[in-house]
Tab-separated table of C-alpha atoms and ligand atoms in Angstrom:
chain	number	residue	atom	x	y	z
A	1	UNK	CA	0.006	0.003	0.001
A	2	UNK	CA	1.337	3.373	-1.048
A	3	UNK	CA	0.167	6.859	-0.198
A	4	UNK	CA	0.427	10.049	-2.214
A	5	UNK	CA	-0.138	13.514	-0.781
A	6	UNK	CA	-1.945	15.851	-3.185
A	7	UNK	CA	-1.916	19.605	-2.518
A	8	UNK	CA	-5.266	21.226	-3.107
A	9	UNK	CA	-6.732	24.708	-2.943
A	10	UNK	CA	-4.785	27.074	-0.639
A	11	UNK	CA	-3.527	24.757	2.109
A	12	UNK	CA	-5.569	21.576	1.848
A	13	UNK	CA	-4.272	18.061	1.484
A	14	UNK	CA	-5.996	15.179	-0.194
A	15	UNK	CA	-4.538	11.680	0.067
A	16	UNK	CA	-4.504	8.890	-2.492
A	17	UNK	CA	-4.042	5.388	-1.060
A	18	UNK	CA	-2.968	2.910	-3.742
A	19	UNK	CA	-2.873	-0.869	-3.533
A	20	UNK	CA	-0.654	-3.283	-5.476
A	21	UNK	CA	-3.185	-3.500	-8.330
A	22	UNK	CA	-3.262	0.225	-8.897
A	23	UNK	CA	-6.664	0.607	-7.329
A	24	UNK	CA	-7.099	3.551	-5.026
A	25	UNK	CA	-9.089	5.439	-2.417
A	26	UNK	CA	-8.906	9.191	-2.098
A	27	UNK	CA	-9.437	10.934	1.228
A	28	UNK	CA	-11.134	14.371	1.198
A	29	UNK	CA	-10.708	15.468	-2.431
A	30	UNK	CA	-10.976	19.245	-2.022
A	31	UNK	CA	-11.049	19.601	-5.820
A	32	UNK	CA	-10.924	17.093	-8.632
A	33	UNK	CA	-8.271	18.449	-10.989
A	34	UNK	CA	-5.056	17.709	-9.081
A	35	UNK	CA	-6.389	14.301	-8.098
A	36	UNK	CA	-7.324	13.398	-11.683
A	37	UNK	CA	-3.942	14.570	-12.902
A	38	UNK	CA	-2.122	12.185	-10.573
A	39	UNK	CA	-4.420	9.244	-11.266
A	40	UNK	CA	-4.138	9.686	-15.010
A	41	UNK	CA	-0.389	10.142	-15.070
A	42	UNK	CA	0.054	6.977	-13.007
A	43	UNK	CA	-2.736	4.916	-14.577
A	44	UNK	CA	-4.535	4.436	-11.306
A	45	UNK	CA	-8.159	3.475	-10.965
A	46	UNK	CA	-10.150	5.310	-8.285
A	47	UNK	CA	-12.558	3.041	-6.391
A	48	UNK	CA	-13.575	4.956	-3.287
A	49	UNK	CA	-13.885	8.529	-2.107
A	50	UNK	CA	-13.646	8.840	1.671
A	51	UNK	CA	-14.921	12.034	3.285
A	52	UNK	CA	-14.096	13.009	6.868
A	53	UNK	CA	-16.786	15.721	6.997
A	54	UNK	CA	-19.005	17.799	4.755
A	55	UNK	CA	-17.082	21.095	4.427
A	56	UNK	CA	-16.594	22.174	0.806
A	57	UNK	CA	-12.822	22.050	1.027
A	58	UNK	CA	-13.057	18.267	1.766
A	59	UNK	CA	-15.842	17.194	-0.647
A	60	UNK	CA	-15.380	19.639	-3.554
A	61	UNK	CA	-14.080	16.917	-5.912
A	62	UNK	CA	-16.690	14.262	-5.096
A	63	UNK	CA	-18.950	14.866	-8.017
A	64	UNK	CA	-16.344	14.991	-10.807
A	65	UNK	CA	-14.355	12.061	-9.456
A	66	UNK	CA	-17.418	9.911	-9.033
A	67	UNK	CA	-18.529	10.647	-12.552
A	68	UNK	CA	-15.147	10.019	-14.148
A	69	UNK	CA	-14.189	6.822	-12.261
A	70	UNK	CA	-17.570	5.489	-11.197
A	71	UNK	CA	-16.164	5.576	-7.646
A	72	UNK	CA	-18.275	5.149	-4.536
A	73	UNK	CA	-18.508	8.012	-2.054
A	74	UNK	CA	-18.325	7.092	1.656
A	75	UNK	CA	-19.290	9.328	4.595
A	76	UNK	CA	-20.884	9.406	7.987
A	77	UNK	CA	-24.485	8.217	8.110
A	78	UNK	CA	-25.749	11.333	9.910
A	79	UNK	CA	-24.187	13.562	7.214
A	80	UNK	CA	-25.966	11.766	4.347
A	81	UNK	CA	-27.918	14.934	3.492
A	82	UNK	CA	-24.850	17.127	3.211
A	83	UNK	CA	-22.086	15.040	1.706
A	84	UNK	CA	-22.442	15.419	-2.082
A	85	UNK	CA	-23.067	12.236	-4.016
A	86	UNK	CA	-22.758	9.982	-1.001
A	87	UNK	CA	-23.351	6.276	-1.683
A	88	UNK	CA	-22.302	4.441	1.443
A	89	UNK	CA	-23.358	5.446	4.963
A	90	UNK	CA	-20.764	4.673	7.626
A	91	UNK	CA	-21.452	4.181	11.295
A	92	UNK	CA	-19.270	4.762	14.307
A	93	UNK	CA	-16.680	2.009	14.824
A	94	UNK	CA	-17.677	0.252	11.628
A	95	UNK	CA	-14.947	-1.763	9.937
A	96	UNK	CA	-14.887	-1.529	6.160
A	97	UNK	CA	-13.215	-4.295	4.194
A	98	UNK	CA	-13.358	-4.283	0.397
A	99	UNK	CA	-10.730	-5.211	-2.171
A	100	UNK	CA	-7.419	-4.598	-0.392
A	101	UNK	CA	-8.713	-1.668	1.637
A	102	UNK	CA	-9.463	-2.305	5.233
A	103	UNK	CA	-10.158	0.490	7.684
A	104	UNK	CA	-12.210	1.473	10.674
A	105	UNK	CA	-14.307	4.580	11.214
A	106	UNK	CA	-14.522	6.563	14.406
A	107	UNK	CA	-17.055	9.360	15.027
A	108	UNK	CA	-15.106	12.353	16.366
A	109	UNK	CA	-17.532	15.323	16.685
A	110	UNK	CA	-16.483	18.851	17.593
A	111	UNK	CA	-15.374	20.600	14.419
A	112	UNK	CA	-18.634	19.384	12.828
A	113	UNK	CA	-21.290	17.163	14.355
A	114	UNK	CA	-20.664	14.423	11.827
A	115	UNK	CA	-16.900	14.393	11.626
A	116	UNK	CA	-15.199	10.972	11.374
A	117	UNK	CA	-11.699	9.689	11.028
A	118	UNK	CA	-10.442	6.719	9.013
A	119	UNK	CA	-7.988	4.285	10.581
A	120	UNK	CA	-6.028	1.864	8.360
A	121	UNK	CA	-4.835	-0.519	11.079
A	122	UNK	CA	-2.493	-2.654	8.927
A	123	UNK	CA	-0.720	0.363	7.537
A	124	UNK	CA	-1.085	2.440	10.696
A	125	UNK	CA	-2.458	5.361	8.747
A	126	UNK	CA	-4.957	7.710	10.425
A	127	UNK	CA	-6.866	10.354	8.436
A	128	UNK	CA	-8.049	13.018	10.900
A	129	UNK	CA	-9.538	15.686	8.607
A	130	UNK	CA	-10.052	18.933	10.482
A	131	UNK	CA	-10.153	17.409	13.987
A	132	UNK	CA	-6.505	16.767	14.742
A	133	UNK	CA	-3.888	18.817	12.928
A	134	UNK	CA	-0.154	18.648	13.391
A	135	UNK	CA	0.361	20.755	16.518
A	136	UNK	CA	-3.240	21.877	16.557
A	137	UNK	CA	-6.873	20.916	16.417
A	138	UNK	CA	-9.831	22.135	14.433
A	139	UNK	CA	-12.090	25.018	15.272
A	140	UNK	CA	-15.247	24.055	17.134
A	141	UNK	CA	-18.061	24.911	14.671
A	142	UNK	CA	-20.904	22.611	15.488
A	143	UNK	CA	-19.913	20.716	18.558
A	144	UNK	CA	-19.087	21.536	22.203
A	145	UNK	CA	-15.735	21.865	23.900
A	146	UNK	CA	-16.477	18.577	25.652
A	147	UNK	CA	-17.019	16.784	22.375
A	148	UNK	CA	-13.789	18.081	20.799
A	149	UNK	CA	-11.863	17.289	23.989
A	150	UNK	CA	-13.113	13.730	24.102
A	151	UNK	CA	-12.526	13.246	20.379
A	152	UNK	CA	-8.946	14.254	20.946
A	153	UNK	CA	-8.623	11.787	23.858
A	154	UNK	CA	-9.493	8.976	21.445
A	155	UNK	CA	-6.342	9.638	19.471
A	156	UNK	CA	-4.227	8.815	22.518
A	157	UNK	CA	-5.320	5.187	22.254
A	158	UNK	CA	-3.739	4.601	18.790
A	159	UNK	CA	-0.249	3.099	18.535
A	160	UNK	CA	2.435	5.729	19.003
A	161	UNK	CA	3.902	5.200	15.555
A	162	UNK	CA	0.559	5.687	13.772
A	163	UNK	CA	1.007	8.128	10.912
A	164	UNK	CA	-1.409	11.058	10.966
A	165	UNK	CA	-2.631	12.595	7.764
A	166	UNK	CA	-4.696	15.725	8.407
A	167	UNK	CA	-6.726	18.107	6.224
A	168	UNK	CA	-4.544	21.205	6.176
A	169	UNK	CA	-0.950	22.501	6.154
A	170	UNK	CA	-1.314	24.613	9.311
A	171	UNK	CA	1.706	23.222	11.081
A	172	UNK	CA	3.968	26.302	11.187
A	173	UNK	CA	1.324	28.667	12.449
A	174	UNK	CA	0.240	25.999	14.971
A	175	UNK	CA	3.789	25.591	16.150
A	176	UNK	CA	3.999	29.319	17.002
A	177	UNK	CA	0.942	28.948	19.194
A	178	UNK	CA	2.337	25.869	20.950
A	179	UNK	CA	5.623	27.653	21.531
A	180	UNK	CA	3.861	30.636	23.086
A	181	UNK	CA	1.953	28.589	25.709
A	182	UNK	CA	4.489	25.754	26.150
A	183	UNK	CA	7.763	27.710	25.955
A	184	UNK	CA	9.970	25.196	27.775
A	185	UNK	CA	9.197	22.186	25.655
A	186	UNK	CA	12.512	21.073	24.184
A	187	UNK	CA	10.911	18.492	21.863
A	188	UNK	CA	8.773	21.255	20.449
A	189	UNK	CA	11.879	23.321	19.726
A	190	UNK	CA	13.371	20.467	17.771
A	191	UNK	CA	10.147	19.906	15.972
A	192	UNK	CA	9.988	23.559	14.919
A	193	UNK	CA	13.460	23.344	13.388
A	194	UNK	CA	12.367	20.238	11.408
A	195	UNK	CA	9.177	21.938	10.245
A	196	UNK	CA	11.004	24.960	8.967
A	197	UNK	CA	13.510	22.799	7.206
A	198	UNK	CA	10.845	20.710	5.460
A	199	UNK	CA	8.809	23.768	4.454
A	200	UNK	CA	11.837	25.549	3.042
A	201	UNK	CA	12.132	22.663	0.570
A	202	UNK	CA	8.497	23.061	-0.421
A	203	UNK	CA	7.561	19.724	1.146
A	204	UNK	CA	4.552	18.972	3.411
A	205	UNK	CA	5.045	18.632	7.183
A	206	UNK	CA	2.627	15.723	6.983
A	207	UNK	CA	2.463	12.961	8.045
A	208	UNK	CA	3.128	13.461	11.694
A	209	UNK	CA	2.812	10.671	14.306
A	210	UNK	CA	0.798	10.117	17.427
A	211	UNK	CA	4.058	10.119	19.372
A	212	UNK	CA	5.166	13.509	18.036
A	213	UNK	CA	1.755	14.998	18.692
A	214	UNK	CA	1.652	13.640	22.273
A	215	UNK	CA	5.060	15.261	22.789
A	216	UNK	CA	4.385	18.656	21.163
A	217	UNK	CA	0.664	19.330	20.433
A	218	UNK	CA	-0.612	21.539	23.239
A	219	UNK	CA	-4.184	20.534	22.687
A	220	UNK	CA	-3.347	16.868	23.166
A	221	UNK	CA	-1.166	17.708	26.108
A	222	UNK	CA	-3.828	19.699	27.936
A	223	UNK	CA	-5.068	17.196	30.552
A	224	UNK	CA	-8.479	18.704	31.497
A	225	UNK	CA	-11.421	20.245	29.734
A	226	UNK	CA	-10.958	23.680	31.280
A	227	UNK	CA	-7.403	24.105	30.126
A	228	UNK	CA	-8.313	22.782	26.720
A	229	UNK	CA	-11.247	25.184	26.330
A	230	UNK	CA	-9.187	28.167	27.355
A	231	UNK	CA	-6.482	27.249	24.811
A	232	UNK	CA	-9.032	26.695	22.073
A	233	UNK	CA	-10.435	30.200	22.713
A	234	UNK	CA	-6.962	31.712	22.614
A	235	UNK	CA	-6.153	29.957	19.402
A	236	UNK	CA	-9.290	31.330	17.768
A	237	UNK	CA	-7.830	34.807	18.079
A	238	UNK	CA	-4.207	33.985	17.557
B	1	LIG	ZN1	-13.622	21.650	7.930
B	2	LIG	FE1	-10.963	22.085	6.118
């Protein structure tokens, strides 16, 4: 299984997961063009479109991609009215197993009420959309602080070396916030050097790992709801 990071729109990432037979899933196609370009150049057949939530910058390519490849669109059952072209309704904790793709869904509300993540256990890939970012977490649009906090706690239960693929390249800006409120964290300092180095080469800072986020992400490090809520408010105006 191979994974390809596709830059979309301003700062979005879509991810193409490709098996040994050149069949693929795409996670959160913000737009169709860059995804189609990669699929065509590499003679890959798109089978499934996996959406983490309904925001336009995560589903914008659904329609075109479905039409062109006859791919199936998967999303959370409660979002079936607002995920364009949805075919398959996923439930919390459901395990999906088709062709060579096997993954589990977890409902992680907070950013939106119907946000889910996709966990590929064999590959240790986790697609977190706009819930967990590298060194940050998503804005709370539809959920409560409690929901977002408990969604983040779930991530602590995955293996430390799980690779996290999130929806946006926000890492540098997030690192500045972490540094401001966690100034003595040495691991964070090292991480910031790495991030700047990677970005200077025009490369993504993604994937990160559960371990790195546990060490450096202030939102995962905040141990209680009150601290978390305060930080989330501060970040909204940062
Ligand atoms: Zn979003
Ligand atoms: Fe987004």
